[in-house]
CSV table of C-alpha atoms in Angstrom, one decimal:
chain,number,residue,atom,x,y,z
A,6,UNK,CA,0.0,0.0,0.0
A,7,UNK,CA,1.3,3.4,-0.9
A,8,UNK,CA,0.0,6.9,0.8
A,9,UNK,CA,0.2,10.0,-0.8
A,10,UNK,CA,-0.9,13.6,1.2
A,11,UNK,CA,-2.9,16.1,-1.4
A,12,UNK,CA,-4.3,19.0,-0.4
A,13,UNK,CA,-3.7,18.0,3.1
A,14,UNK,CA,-6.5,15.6,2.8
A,15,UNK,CA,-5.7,11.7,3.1
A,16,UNK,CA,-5.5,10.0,-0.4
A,17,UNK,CA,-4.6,6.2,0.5
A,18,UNK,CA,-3.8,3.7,-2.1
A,19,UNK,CA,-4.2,0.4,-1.9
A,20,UNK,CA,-3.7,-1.8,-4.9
A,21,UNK,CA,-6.0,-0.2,-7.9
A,22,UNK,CA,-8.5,1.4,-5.1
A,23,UNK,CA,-8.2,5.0,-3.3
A,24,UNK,CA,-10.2,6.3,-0.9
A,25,UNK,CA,-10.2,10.2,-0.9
A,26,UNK,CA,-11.7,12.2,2.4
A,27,UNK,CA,-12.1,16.1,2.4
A,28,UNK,CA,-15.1,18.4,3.8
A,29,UNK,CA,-17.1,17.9,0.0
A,30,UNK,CA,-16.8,14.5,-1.1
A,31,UNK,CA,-15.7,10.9,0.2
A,32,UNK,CA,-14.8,8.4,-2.5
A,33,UNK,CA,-13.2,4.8,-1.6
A,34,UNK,CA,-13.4,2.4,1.4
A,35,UNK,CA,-12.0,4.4,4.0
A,36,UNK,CA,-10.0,2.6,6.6
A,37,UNK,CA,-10.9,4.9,9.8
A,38,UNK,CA,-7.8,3.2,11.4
A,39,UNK,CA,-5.5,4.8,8.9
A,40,UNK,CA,-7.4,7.9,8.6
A,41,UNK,CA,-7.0,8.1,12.4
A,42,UNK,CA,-3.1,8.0,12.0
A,43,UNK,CA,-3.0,10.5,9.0
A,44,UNK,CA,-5.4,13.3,10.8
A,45,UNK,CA,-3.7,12.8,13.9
A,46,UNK,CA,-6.4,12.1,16.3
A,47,UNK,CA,-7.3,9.5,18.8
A,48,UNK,CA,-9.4,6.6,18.9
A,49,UNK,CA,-12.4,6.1,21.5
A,50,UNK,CA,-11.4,3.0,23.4
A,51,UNK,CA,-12.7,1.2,25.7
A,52,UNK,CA,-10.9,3.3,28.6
A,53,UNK,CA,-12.4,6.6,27.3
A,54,UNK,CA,-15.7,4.9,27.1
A,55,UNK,CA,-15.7,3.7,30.8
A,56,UNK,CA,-14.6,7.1,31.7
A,57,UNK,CA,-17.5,8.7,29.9
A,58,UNK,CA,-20.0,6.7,31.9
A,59,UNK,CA,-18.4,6.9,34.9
A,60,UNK,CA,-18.2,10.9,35.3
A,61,UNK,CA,-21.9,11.0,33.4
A,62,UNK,CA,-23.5,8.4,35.3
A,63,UNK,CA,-25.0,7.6,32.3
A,64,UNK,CA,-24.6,4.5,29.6
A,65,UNK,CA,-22.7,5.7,26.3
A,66,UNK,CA,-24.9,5.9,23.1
A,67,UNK,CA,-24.9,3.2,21.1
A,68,UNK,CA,-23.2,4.6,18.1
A,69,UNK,CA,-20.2,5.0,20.7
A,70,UNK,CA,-20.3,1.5,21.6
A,71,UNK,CA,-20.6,0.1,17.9
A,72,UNK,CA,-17.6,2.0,17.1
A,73,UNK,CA,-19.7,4.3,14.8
A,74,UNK,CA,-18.8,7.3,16.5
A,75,UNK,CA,-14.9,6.2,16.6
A,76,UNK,CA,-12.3,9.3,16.9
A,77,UNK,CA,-11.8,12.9,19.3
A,78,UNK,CA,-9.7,15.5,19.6
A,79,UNK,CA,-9.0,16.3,23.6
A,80,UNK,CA,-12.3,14.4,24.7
A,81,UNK,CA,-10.6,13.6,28.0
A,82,UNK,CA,-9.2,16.9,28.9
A,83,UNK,CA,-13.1,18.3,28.3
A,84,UNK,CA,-14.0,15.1,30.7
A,85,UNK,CA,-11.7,17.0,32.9
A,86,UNK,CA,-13.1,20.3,33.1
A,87,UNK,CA,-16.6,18.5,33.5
A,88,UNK,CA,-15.6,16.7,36.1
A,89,UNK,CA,-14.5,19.8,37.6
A,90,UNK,CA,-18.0,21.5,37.8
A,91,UNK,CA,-17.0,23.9,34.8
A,92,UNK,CA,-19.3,24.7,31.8
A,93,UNK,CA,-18.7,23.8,28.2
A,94,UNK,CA,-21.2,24.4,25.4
A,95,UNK,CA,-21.7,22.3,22.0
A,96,UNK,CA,-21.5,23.0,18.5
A,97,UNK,CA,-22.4,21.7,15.1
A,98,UNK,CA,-24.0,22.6,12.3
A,99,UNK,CA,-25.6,21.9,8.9
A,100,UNK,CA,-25.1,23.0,5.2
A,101,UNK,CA,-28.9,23.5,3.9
A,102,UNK,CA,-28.9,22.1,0.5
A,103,UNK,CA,-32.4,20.8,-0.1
A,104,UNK,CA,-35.5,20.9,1.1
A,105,UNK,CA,-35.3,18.0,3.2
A,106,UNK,CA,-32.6,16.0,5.5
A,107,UNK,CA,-31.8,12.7,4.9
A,108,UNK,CA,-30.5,9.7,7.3
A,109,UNK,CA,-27.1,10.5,7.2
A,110,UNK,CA,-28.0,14.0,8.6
A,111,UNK,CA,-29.7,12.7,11.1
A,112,UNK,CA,-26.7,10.9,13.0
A,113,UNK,CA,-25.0,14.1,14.1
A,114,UNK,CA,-27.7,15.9,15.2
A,115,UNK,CA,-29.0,12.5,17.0
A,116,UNK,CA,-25.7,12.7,18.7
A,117,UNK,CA,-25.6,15.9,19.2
A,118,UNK,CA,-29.0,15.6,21.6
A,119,UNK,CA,-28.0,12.6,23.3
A,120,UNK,CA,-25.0,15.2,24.6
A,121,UNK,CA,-27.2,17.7,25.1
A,122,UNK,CA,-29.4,15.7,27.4
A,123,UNK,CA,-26.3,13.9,28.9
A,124,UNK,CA,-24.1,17.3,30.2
A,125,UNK,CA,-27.2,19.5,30.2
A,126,UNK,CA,-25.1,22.1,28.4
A,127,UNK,CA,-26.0,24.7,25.9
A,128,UNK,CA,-26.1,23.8,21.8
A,129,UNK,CA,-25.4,26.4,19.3
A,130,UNK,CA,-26.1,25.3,15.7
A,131,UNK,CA,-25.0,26.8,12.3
A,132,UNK,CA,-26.6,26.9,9.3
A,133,UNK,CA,-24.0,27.6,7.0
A,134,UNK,CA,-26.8,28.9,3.9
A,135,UNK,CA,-23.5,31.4,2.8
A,136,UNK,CA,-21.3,27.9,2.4
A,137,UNK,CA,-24.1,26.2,0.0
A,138,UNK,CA,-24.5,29.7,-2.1
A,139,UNK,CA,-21.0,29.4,-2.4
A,140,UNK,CA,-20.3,25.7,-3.7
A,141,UNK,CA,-23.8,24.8,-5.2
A,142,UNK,CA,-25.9,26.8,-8.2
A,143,UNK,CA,-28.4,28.0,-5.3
A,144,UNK,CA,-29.9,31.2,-5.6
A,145,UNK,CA,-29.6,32.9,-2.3
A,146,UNK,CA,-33.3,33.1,-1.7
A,147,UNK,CA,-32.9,29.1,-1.9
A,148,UNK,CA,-30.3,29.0,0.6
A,149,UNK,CA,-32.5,30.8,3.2
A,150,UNK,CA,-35.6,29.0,2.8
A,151,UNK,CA,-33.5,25.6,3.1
A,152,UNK,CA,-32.0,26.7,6.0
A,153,UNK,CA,-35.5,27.3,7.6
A,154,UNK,CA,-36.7,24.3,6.3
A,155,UNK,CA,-34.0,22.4,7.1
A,156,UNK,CA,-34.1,23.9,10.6
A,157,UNK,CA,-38.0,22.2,11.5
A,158,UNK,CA,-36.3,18.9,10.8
A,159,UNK,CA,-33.8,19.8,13.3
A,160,UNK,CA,-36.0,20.9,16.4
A,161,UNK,CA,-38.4,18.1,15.2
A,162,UNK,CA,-35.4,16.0,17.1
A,163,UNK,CA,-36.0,17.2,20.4
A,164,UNK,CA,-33.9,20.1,21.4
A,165,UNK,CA,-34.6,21.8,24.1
A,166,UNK,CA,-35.3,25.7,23.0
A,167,UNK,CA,-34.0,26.6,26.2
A,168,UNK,CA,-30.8,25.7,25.6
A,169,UNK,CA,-30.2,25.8,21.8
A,170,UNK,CA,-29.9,28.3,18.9
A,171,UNK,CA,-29.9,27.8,16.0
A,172,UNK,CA,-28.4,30.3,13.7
A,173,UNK,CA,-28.3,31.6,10.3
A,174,UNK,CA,-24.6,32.7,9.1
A,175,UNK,CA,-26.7,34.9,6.2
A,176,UNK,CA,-28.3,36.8,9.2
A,177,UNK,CA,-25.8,36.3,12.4
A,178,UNK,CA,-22.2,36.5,10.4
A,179,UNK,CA,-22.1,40.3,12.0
A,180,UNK,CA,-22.0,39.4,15.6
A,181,UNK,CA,-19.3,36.8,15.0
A,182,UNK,CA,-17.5,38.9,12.6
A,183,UNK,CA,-14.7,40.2,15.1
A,184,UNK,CA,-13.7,36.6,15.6
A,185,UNK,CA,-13.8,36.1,11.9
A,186,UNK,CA,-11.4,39.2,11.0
A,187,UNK,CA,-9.0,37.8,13.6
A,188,UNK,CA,-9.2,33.8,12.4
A,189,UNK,CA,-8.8,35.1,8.9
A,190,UNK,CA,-5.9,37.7,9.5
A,191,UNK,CA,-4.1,34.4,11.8
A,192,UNK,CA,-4.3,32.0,8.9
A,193,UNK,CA,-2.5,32.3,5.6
A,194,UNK,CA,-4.0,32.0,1.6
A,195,UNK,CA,-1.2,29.3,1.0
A,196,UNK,CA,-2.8,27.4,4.3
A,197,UNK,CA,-5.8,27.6,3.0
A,198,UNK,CA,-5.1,26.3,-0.6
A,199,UNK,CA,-3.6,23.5,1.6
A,200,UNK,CA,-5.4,22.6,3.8
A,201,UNK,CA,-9.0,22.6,1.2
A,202,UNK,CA,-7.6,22.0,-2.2
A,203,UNK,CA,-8.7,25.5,-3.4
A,204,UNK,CA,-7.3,26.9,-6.6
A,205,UNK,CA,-7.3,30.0,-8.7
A,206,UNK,CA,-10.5,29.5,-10.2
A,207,UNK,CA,-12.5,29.1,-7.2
A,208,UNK,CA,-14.2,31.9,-5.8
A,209,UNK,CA,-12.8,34.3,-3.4
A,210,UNK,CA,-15.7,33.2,-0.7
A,211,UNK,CA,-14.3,29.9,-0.6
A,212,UNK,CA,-11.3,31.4,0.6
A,213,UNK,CA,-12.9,32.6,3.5
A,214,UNK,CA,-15.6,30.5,4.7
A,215,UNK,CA,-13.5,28.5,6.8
A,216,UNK,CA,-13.1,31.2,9.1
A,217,UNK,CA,-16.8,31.6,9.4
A,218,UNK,CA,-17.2,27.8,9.9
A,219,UNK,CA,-14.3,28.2,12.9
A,220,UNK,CA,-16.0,31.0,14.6
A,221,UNK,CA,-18.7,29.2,16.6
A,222,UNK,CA,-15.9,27.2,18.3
A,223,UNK,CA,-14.8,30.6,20.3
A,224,UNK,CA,-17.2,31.0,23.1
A,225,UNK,CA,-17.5,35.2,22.6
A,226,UNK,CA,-19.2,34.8,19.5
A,227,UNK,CA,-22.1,34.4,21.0
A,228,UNK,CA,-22.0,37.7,23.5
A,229,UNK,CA,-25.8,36.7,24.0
A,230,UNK,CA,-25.1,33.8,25.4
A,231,UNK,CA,-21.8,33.7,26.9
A,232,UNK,CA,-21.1,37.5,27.8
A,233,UNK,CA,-17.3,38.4,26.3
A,234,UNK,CA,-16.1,35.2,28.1
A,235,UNK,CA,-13.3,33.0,26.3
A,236,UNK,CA,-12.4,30.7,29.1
A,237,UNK,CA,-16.1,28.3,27.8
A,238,UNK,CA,-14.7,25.2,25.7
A,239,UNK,CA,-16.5,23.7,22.7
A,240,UNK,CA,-17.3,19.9,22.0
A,241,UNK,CA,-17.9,19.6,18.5
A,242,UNK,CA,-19.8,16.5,17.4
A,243,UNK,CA,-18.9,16.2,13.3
A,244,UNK,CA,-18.5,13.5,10.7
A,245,UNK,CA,-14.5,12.9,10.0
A,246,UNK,CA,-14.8,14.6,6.8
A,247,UNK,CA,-15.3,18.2,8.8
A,248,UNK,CA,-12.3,17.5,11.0
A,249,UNK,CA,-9.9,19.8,8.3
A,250,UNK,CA,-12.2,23.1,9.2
A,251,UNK,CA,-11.0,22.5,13.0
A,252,UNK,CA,-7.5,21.0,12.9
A,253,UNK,CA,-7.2,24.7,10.9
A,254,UNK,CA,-9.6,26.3,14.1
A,255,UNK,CA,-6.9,24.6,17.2
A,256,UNK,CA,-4.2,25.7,15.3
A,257,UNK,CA,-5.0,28.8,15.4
A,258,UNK,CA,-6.9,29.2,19.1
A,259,UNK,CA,-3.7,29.5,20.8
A,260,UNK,CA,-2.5,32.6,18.7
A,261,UNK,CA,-5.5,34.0,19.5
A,262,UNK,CA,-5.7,33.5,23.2
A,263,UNK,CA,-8.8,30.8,23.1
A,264,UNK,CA,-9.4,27.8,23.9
A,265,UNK,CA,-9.1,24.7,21.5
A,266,UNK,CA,-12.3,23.1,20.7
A,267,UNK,CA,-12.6,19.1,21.2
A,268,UNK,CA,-14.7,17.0,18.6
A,269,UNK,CA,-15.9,13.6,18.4
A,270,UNK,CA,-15.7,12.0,14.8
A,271,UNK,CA,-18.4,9.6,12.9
A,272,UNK,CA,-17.9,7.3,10.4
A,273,UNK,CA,-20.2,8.0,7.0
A,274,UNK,CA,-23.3,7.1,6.9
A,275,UNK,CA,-22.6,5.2,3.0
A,276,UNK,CA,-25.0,6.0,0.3
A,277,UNK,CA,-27.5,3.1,-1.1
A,278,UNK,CA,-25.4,2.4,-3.5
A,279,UNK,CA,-22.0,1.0,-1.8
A,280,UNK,CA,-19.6,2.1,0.6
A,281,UNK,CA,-17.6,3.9,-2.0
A,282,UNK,CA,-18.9,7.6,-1.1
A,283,UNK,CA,-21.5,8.7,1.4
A,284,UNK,CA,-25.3,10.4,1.2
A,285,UNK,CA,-25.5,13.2,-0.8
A,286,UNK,CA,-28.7,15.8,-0.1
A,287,UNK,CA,-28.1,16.9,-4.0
A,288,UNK,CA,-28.7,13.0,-4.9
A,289,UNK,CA,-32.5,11.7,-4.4
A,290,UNK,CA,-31.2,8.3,-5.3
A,291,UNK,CA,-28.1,7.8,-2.9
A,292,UNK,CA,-30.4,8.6,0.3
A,293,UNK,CA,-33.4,8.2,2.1
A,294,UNK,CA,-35.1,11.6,3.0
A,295,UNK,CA,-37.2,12.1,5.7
A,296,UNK,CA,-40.1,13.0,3.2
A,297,UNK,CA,-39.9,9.5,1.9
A,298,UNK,CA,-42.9,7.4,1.7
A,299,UNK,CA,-43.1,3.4,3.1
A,300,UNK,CA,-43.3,2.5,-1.0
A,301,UNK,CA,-40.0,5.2,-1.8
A,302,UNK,CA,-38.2,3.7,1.4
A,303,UNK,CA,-38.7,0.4,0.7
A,304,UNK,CA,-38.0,0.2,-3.4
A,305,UNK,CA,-34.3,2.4,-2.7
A,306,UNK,CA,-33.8,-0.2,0.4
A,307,UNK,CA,-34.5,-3.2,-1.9
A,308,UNK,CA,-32.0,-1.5,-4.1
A,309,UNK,CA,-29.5,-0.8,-2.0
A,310,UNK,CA,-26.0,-2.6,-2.3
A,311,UNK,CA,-25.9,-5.6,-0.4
A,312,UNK,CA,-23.2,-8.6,0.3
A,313,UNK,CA,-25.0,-11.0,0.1
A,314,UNK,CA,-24.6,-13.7,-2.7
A,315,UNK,CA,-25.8,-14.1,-6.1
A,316,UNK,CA,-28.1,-17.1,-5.7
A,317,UNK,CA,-30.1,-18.0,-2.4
A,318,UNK,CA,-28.0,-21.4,-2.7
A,319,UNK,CA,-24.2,-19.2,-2.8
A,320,UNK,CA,-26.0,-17.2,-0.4
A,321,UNK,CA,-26.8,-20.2,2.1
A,322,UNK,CA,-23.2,-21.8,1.2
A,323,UNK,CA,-21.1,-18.3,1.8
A,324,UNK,CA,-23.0,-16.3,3.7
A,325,UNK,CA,-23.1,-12.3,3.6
A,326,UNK,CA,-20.2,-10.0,3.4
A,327,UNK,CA,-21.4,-7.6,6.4
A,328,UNK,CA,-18.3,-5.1,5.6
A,329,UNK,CA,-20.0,-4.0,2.3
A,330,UNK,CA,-23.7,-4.8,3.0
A,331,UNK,CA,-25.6,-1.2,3.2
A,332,UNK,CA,-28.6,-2.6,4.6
A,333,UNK,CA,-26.9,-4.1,7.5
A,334,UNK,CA,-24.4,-1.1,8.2
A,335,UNK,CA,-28.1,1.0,8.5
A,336,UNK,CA,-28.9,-1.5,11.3
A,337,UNK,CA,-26.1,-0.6,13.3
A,338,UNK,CA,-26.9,2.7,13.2
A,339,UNK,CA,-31.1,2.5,14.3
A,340,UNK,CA,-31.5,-1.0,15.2
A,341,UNK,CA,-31.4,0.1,18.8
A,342,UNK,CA,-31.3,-3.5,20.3
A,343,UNK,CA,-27.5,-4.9,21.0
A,344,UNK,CA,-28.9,-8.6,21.2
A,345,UNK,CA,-31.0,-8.5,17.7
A,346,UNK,CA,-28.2,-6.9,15.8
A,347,UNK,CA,-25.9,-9.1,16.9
A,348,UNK,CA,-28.1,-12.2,16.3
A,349,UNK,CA,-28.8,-10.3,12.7
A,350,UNK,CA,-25.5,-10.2,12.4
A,351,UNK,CA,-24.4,-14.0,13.1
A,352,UNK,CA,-27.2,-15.4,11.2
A,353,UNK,CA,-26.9,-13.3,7.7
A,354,UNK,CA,-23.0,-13.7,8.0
A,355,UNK,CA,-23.5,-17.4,8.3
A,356,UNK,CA,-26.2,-17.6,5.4
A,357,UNK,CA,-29.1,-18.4,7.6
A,358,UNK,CA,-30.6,-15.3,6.7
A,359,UNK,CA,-30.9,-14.1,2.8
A,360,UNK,CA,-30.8,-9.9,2.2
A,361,UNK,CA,-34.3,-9.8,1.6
A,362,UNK,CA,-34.9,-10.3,5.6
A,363,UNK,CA,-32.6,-7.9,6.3
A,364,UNK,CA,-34.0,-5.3,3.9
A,365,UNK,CA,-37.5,-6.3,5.5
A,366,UNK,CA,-36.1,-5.3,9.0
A,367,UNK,CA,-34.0,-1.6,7.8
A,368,UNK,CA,-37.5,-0.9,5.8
A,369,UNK,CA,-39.6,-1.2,9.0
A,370,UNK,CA,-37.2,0.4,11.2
A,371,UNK,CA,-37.0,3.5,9.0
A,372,UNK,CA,-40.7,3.7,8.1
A,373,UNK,CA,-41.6,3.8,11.7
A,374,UNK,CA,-38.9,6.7,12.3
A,375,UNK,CA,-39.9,8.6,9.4
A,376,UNK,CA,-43.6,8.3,10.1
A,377,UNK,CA,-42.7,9.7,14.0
A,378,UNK,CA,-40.5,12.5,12.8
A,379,UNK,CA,-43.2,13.8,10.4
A,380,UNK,CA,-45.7,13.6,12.9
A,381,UNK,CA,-42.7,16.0,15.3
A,382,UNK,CA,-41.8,18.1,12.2
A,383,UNK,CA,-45.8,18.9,11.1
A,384,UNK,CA,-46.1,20.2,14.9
A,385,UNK,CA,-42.5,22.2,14.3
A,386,UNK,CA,-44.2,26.2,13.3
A,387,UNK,CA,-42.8,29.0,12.0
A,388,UNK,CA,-42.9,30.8,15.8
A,389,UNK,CA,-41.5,27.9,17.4
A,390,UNK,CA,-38.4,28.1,14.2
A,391,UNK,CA,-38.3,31.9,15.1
A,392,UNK,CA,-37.9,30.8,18.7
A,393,UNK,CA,-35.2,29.1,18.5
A,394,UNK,CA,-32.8,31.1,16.3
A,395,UNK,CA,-33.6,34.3,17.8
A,396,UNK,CA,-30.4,35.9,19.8
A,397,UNK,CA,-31.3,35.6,23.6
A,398,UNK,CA,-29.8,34.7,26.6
A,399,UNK,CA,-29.6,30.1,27.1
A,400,UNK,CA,-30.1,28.3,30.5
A,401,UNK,CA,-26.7,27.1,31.8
């Protein structure tokens, strides 16, 4: 196997295959091992998970325990200052593209509230509509709307208005622009074009969004909420694709007298159709929205790339690859009972269950989510949106 470093972003090779990993597209199997090593973070073990529960008192998620959520940056040393009686606030964000969210949006945010509820700690959420104007053919009108839209899914989850705001960068970038002058004057054009891959014919708003995306992690960009303090720490909870944005935000903290945000890191949520790139919002046909119908749900499930065998007889022989079956990698993620997965798990490895069982199960599982978060979204209004990402003053 050969590695190569582009764009500061890992390329591996292995034989004819490479995997590619930046913050706009993920093509290959990734080994999350490797990418571990190259982006120079640390892997949640088994330690760190014991820890977790013990200073909580609560049990860690599942998607911690399957390994889904799999890699930090200075998880411990936030631990630390928890364990110490001292506040910290979360952050993370979403890039309104379309109408609708899909799965794989929903794993972060998911997350993201199971922290919330753990810690009992404010959330701050960005909408990054300026981001999608700048990458996509989106008119700007579209971005807003999205992010309003988009922003009913998210309270539709069960955050607690009390605690969270969600923001628009197309109407908040003012308050945080202090903190985005000084990231931007801190951080080089040639770091930049390193770090993201950006060239001369991209626009000049590319060049600067990743300042605006590093912002929320300084605690005095949000004067509402947190006074001029910069002594509050940030826990970002991100898929490993985002990590570039904040490897660029701790290098810079220190310069300017803040604090280094920690994250914790997800594995993709893969698209229907193999393992080889993850969900896409701009792709009906690579995700399942959470507009989708049982009959939509279940034709892309029955689609969807599978390991299984050939024939029902290969199939019964062999058994089913589980480390490129879509299907099964969806169970992981919302099958929510340890004992049925696993038993899934032994028995469609083994052959004694064909894909079309398993597809049976994922279709079930998703309808019944999808039907329950329309039913939340449908109660979500426009007050209750304008609740939530007006300025004011969290509980904390």
């Amino acid at each position: 196997m050969t590695e190569k470093e582009s764009n500061n972003n890992l390329i591996i090779e292995e034989e004819e295959e490479k995997a590619i990993v930046d913050p706009w597209k993920v093509v290959g199997i990734v080994n999350y091992d490797k990418l571990i090593q190259d982006f120079g973070s640390s892997a949640i073990d088994q330690p760190l998970i014991d820890r977790f529960q013990k200073i909580t008192g609560k049990p860690a998620h599942p998607w911690i325990r399957r390994g889904l959520f799999f890699s930090h940056r200075d998880l411990n040393e936030l631990l630390d200052k928890y364990e110490q009686g001292k506040p910290f606030f979360l952050y993370t964000g979403r890039g309104p593209s379309s109408d609708a969210l899909h799965f794989g949006h929903l794993v972060p945010f998911a997350f993201t509230k199971y922290l919330q509820d753990v810690f009992n700690v404010p959330l701050v959420i960005q909408m990054t509509d300026d981001e999608k104007f700048l990458w996509k053919d989106n008119s700007m009108e579209d971005c807003a709307r999205f992010t309003k839209e988009n922003a009913k899914d998210i309270i539709a989850l069960g955050f607690d208005v009390n605690k969270t705001f969600i923001f628009s960068n197309l109407e908040y970038v003012g308050t945080m622009y202090p903190n985005i002058l000084r990231i931007q004057k801190a951080v080089t054009a040639n770091q930049v074009m390193g770090i993201f891959g950006f060239g001369g014919s991209d626009n000049i708003g590319k060049y600067s969004f990743p300042a605006i995306q590093a912002a929320p992690s300084f605690s005095n960009s949000f004067p509402h909420i947190f006074g001029n303090r910069v002594d509050i720490p940030c826990l970002i909870p991100c898929a490993i694709d985002q990590d570039p944005y904040f490897r660029m935000t701790r290098d810079v903290a220190p310069r300017l007298g803040y604090l280094k945000p920690a994250l914790v890191h997800s594995k993709f949520f893969p698209a229907l159709q193999g393992f080889q790139t993850k969900m896409s919002a701009s792709s009906q046909d690579s995700a399942i929205f959470l507009t989708d119908s049982r009959k939509i749900i279940s034709g892309k499930i029955n689609k969807a790339f599978s390991g299984g065998k050939d024939t029902a007889e290969e199939h019964r022989k062999y058994g089913a690859n589980l480390e490129v079956d879509v299907p099964f990698r969806y169970l992981t993620f919302f099958l929510e009972d340890d004992e049925k997965l696993a038993s899934i798990a032994e028995k469609y490895s083994k052959g004694q269950m064909l894909s079309g069982e398993v597809k049976k199960i994922l279709t079930d599982i998703l309808v019944d989510r999808v039907q329950n978060h329309q039913e939340a979204r449908a109660a979500v209004t426009d007050e209750i949106v304008e609740a939530f990402m007006t300025p004011r003053k969290l509980v904390f």
